[in-house]
mmCIF file of C-alpha atoms in Angstrom:
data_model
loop_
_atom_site.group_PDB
_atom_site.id
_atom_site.type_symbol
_atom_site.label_atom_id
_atom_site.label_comp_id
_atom_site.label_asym_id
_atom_site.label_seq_id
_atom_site.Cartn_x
_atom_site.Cartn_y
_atom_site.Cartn_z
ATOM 1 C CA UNK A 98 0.000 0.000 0.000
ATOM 2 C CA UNK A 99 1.175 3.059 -1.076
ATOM 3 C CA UNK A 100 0.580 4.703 2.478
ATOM 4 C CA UNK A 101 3.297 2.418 3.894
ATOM 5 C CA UNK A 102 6.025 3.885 1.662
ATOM 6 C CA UNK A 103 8.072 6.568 4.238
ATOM 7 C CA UNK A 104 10.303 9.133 2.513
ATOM 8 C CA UNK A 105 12.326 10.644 4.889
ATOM 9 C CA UNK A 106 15.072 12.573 3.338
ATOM 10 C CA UNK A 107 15.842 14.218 7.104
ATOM 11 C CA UNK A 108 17.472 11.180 8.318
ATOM 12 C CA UNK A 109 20.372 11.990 6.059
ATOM 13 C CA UNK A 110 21.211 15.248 6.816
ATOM 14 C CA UNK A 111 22.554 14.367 10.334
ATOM 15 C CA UNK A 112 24.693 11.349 9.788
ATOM 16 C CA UNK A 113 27.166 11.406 12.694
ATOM 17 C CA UNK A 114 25.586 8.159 13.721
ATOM 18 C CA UNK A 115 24.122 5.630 11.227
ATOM 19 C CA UNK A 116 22.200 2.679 11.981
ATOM 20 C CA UNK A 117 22.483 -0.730 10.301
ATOM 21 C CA UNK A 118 19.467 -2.743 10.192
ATOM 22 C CA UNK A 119 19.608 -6.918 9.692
ATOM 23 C CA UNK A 120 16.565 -8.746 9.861
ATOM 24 C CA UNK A 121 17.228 -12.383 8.934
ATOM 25 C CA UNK A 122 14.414 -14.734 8.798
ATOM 26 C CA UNK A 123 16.684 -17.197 8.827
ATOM 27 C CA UNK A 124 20.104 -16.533 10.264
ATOM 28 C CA UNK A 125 22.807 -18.972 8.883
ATOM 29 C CA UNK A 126 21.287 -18.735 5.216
ATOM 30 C CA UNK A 127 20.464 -14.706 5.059
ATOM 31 C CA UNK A 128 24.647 -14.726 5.992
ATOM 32 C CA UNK A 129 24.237 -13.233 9.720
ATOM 33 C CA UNK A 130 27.102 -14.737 11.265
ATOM 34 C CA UNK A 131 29.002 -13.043 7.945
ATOM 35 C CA UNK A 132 27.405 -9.499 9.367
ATOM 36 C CA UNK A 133 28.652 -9.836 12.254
ATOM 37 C CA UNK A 134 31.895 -10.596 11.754
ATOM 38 C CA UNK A 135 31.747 -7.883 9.723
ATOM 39 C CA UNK A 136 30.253 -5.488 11.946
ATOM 40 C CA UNK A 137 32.793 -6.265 14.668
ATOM 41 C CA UNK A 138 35.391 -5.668 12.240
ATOM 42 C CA UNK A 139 34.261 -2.563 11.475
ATOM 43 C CA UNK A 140 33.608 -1.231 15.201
ATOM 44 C CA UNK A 141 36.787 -2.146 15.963
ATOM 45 C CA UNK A 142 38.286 -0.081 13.205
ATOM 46 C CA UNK A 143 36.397 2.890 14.949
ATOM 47 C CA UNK A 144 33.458 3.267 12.680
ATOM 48 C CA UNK A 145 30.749 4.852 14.314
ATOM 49 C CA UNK A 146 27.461 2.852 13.902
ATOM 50 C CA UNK A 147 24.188 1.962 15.188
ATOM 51 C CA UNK A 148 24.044 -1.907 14.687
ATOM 52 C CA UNK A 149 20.380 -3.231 15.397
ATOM 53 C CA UNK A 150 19.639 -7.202 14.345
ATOM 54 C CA UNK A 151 16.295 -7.607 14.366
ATOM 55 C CA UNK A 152 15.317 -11.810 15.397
ATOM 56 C CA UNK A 153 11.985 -12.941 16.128
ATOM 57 C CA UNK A 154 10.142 -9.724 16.112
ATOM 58 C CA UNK A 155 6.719 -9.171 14.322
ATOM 59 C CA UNK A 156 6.322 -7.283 11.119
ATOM 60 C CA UNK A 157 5.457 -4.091 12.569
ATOM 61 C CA UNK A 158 8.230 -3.913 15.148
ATOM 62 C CA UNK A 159 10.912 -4.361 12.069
ATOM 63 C CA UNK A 160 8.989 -1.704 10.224
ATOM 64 C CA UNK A 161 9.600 0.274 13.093
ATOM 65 C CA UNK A 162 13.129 -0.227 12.826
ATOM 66 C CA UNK A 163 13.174 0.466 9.639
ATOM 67 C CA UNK A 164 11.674 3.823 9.824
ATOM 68 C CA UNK A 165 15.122 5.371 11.013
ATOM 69 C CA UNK A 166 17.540 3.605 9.663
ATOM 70 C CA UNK A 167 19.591 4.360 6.832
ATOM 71 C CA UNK A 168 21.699 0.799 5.445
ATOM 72 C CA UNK A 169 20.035 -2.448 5.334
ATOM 73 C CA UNK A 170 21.838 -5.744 5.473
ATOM 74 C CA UNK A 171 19.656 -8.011 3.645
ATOM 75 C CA UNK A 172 20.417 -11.458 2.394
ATOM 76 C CA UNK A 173 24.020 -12.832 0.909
ATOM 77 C CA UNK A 174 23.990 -16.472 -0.710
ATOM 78 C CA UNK A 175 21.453 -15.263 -3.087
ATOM 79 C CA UNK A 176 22.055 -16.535 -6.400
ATOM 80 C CA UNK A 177 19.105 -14.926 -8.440
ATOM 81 C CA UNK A 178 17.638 -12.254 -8.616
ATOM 82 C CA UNK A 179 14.680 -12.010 -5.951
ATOM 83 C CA UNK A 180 13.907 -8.971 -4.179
ATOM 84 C CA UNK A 181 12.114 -10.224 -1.135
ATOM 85 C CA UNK A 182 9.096 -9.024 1.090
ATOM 86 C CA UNK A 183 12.154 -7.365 3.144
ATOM 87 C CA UNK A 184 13.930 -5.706 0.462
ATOM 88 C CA UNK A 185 11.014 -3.902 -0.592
ATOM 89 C CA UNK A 186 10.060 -2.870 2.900
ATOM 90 C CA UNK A 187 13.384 -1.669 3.588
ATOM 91 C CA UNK A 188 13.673 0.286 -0.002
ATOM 92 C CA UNK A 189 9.842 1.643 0.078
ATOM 93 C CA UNK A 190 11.152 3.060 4.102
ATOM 94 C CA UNK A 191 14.142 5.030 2.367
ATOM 95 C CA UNK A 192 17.200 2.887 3.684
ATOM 96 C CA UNK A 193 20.154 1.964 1.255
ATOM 97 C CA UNK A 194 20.008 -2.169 1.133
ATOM 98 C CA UNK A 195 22.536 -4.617 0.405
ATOM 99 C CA UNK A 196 22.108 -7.595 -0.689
ATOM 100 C CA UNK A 197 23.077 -10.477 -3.238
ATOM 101 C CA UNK A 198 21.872 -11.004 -6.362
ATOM 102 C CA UNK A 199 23.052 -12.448 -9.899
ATOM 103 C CA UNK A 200 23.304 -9.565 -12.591
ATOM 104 C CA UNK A 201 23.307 -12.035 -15.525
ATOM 105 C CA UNK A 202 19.788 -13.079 -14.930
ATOM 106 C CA UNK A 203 18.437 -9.759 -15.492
ATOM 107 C CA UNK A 204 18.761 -10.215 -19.017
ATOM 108 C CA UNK A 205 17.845 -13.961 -19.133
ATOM 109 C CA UNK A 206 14.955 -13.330 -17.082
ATOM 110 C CA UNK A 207 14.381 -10.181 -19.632
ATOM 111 C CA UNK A 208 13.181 -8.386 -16.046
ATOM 112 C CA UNK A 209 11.722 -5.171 -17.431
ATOM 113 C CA UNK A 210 12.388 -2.965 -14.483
ATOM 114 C CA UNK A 211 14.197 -0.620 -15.133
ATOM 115 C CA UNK A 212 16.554 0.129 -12.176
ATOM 116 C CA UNK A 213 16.529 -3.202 -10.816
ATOM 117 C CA UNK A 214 20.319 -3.063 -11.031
ATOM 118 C CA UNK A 215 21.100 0.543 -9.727
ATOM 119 C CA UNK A 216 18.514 0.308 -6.636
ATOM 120 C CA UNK A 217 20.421 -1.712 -4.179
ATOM 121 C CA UNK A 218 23.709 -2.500 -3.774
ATOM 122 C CA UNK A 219 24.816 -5.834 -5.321
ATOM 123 C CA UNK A 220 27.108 -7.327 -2.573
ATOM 124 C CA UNK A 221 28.305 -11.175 -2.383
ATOM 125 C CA UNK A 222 28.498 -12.778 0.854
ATOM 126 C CA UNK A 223 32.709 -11.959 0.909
ATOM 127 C CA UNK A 224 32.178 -8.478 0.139
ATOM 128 C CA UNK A 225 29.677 -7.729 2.862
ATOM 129 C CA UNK A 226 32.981 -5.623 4.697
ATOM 130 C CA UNK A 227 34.021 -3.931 2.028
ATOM 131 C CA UNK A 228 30.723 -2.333 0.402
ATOM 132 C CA UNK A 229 29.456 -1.697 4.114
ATOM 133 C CA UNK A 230 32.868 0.276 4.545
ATOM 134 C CA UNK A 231 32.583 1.712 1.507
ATOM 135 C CA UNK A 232 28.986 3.267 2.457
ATOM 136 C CA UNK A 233 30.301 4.347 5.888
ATOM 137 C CA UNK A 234 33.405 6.101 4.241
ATOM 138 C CA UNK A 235 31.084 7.691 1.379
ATOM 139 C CA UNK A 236 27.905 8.685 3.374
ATOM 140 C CA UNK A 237 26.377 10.537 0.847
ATOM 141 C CA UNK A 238 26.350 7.353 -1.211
ATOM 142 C CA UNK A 239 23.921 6.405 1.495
ATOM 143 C CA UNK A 240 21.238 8.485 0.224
ATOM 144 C CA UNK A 241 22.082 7.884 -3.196
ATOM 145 C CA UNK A 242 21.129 4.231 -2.832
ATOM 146 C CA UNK A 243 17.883 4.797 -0.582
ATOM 147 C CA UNK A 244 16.629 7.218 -3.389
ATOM 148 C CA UNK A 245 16.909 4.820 -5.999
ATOM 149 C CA UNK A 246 15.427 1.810 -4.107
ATOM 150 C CA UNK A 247 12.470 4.408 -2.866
ATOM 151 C CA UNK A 248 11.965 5.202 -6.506
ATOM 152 C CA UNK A 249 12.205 1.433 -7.874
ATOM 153 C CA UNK A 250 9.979 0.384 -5.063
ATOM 154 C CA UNK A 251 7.595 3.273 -5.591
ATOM 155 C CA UNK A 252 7.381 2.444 -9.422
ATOM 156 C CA UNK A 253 7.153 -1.161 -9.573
ATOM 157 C CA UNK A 254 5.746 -2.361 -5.728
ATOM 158 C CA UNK A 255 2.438 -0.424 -4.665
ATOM 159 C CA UNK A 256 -0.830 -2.014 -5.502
ATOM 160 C CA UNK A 257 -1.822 0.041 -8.123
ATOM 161 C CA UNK A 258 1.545 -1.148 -10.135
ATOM 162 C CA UNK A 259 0.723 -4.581 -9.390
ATOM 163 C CA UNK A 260 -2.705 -4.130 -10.695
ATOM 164 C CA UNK A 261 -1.255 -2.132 -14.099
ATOM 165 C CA UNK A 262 1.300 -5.112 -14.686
ATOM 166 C CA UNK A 263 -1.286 -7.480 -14.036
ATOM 167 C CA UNK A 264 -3.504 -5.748 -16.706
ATOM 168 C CA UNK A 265 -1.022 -5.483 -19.301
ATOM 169 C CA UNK A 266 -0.272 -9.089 -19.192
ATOM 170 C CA UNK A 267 -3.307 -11.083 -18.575
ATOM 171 C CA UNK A 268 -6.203 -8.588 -19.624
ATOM 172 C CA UNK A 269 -4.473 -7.652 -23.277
#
């Protein structure tokens, strides 16, 4: 529903502190103990971070979570190209996500989305470190990625996009 997308542009103009959100349904496949490690690693560089790992919490309190932050940590053994329930929650709440996916199939799968590639980060399970760093050292980036994953999501994910795709394909 449209009236569950949140466009806060605000949280990015005071980004002394940023919070990382990870919300695995399932822990050992989404990558978490990879996060961590990688979150340690990067508090004990001196990174300054909000680090919140959301486990066994209804929808609503990880929307709630969501509402503030600005990266996402998504999923990392990913070898398609699936967005997920959580991907688009996170993207349609204005947070920069990361996650896996393979870019070859966009063009095998002929996805017509335009954006798909450009709207999250594309990060394999061993680069989880480096593109998190990356964001952290290049906070503006930050907001680069949570506008185009707002956008994508806002284009292709409300009900009234699924109900034009589902027109132009089954009601020709």
């Amino acid at each position: 529903d449209k009236d569950h997308f949140n466009y806060n542009p605000k949280k990015f103009e005071k980004l002394s502190t940023i919070k990382i959100v990870h919300a695995p349904s399932a822990p050992i496949g989404k990558g978490t103990p990879l996060v961590r490690a990688a979150i340690k690693k990067l508090s004990l560089e001196g990174y300054n971070f909000k680090y919140v790992e959301v486990l066994g919490k209804s929808n609503s309190q990880v929307i709630d979570e969501l509402q503030d932050a600005h990266i996402v940590l998504n999923q990392f053994y990913t070898t398609d190209i699936t967005l997920g329930l959580f991907a688009v929650e996170a993207m349609a709440n204005h947070t920069a996500v990361l996650m896996s996916y393979d870019p070859s199939l966009i063009n095998e799968y002929k996805i017509e989305r335009e954006g798909f590639d450009s709207c999250m980060l594309n990060t394999k399970y061993w680069e989880i470190y480096d593109n998190l760093k990356f964001l952290l050292d290049n906070k503006h980036e930050i907001k680069v990625y949570a506008d185009r994953g707002y956008d994508f999501c806002k284009k292709y994910f409300t009900y009234e996009a699924a109900s034009n795709y589902y027109n132009s394909v089954f009601l020709k």
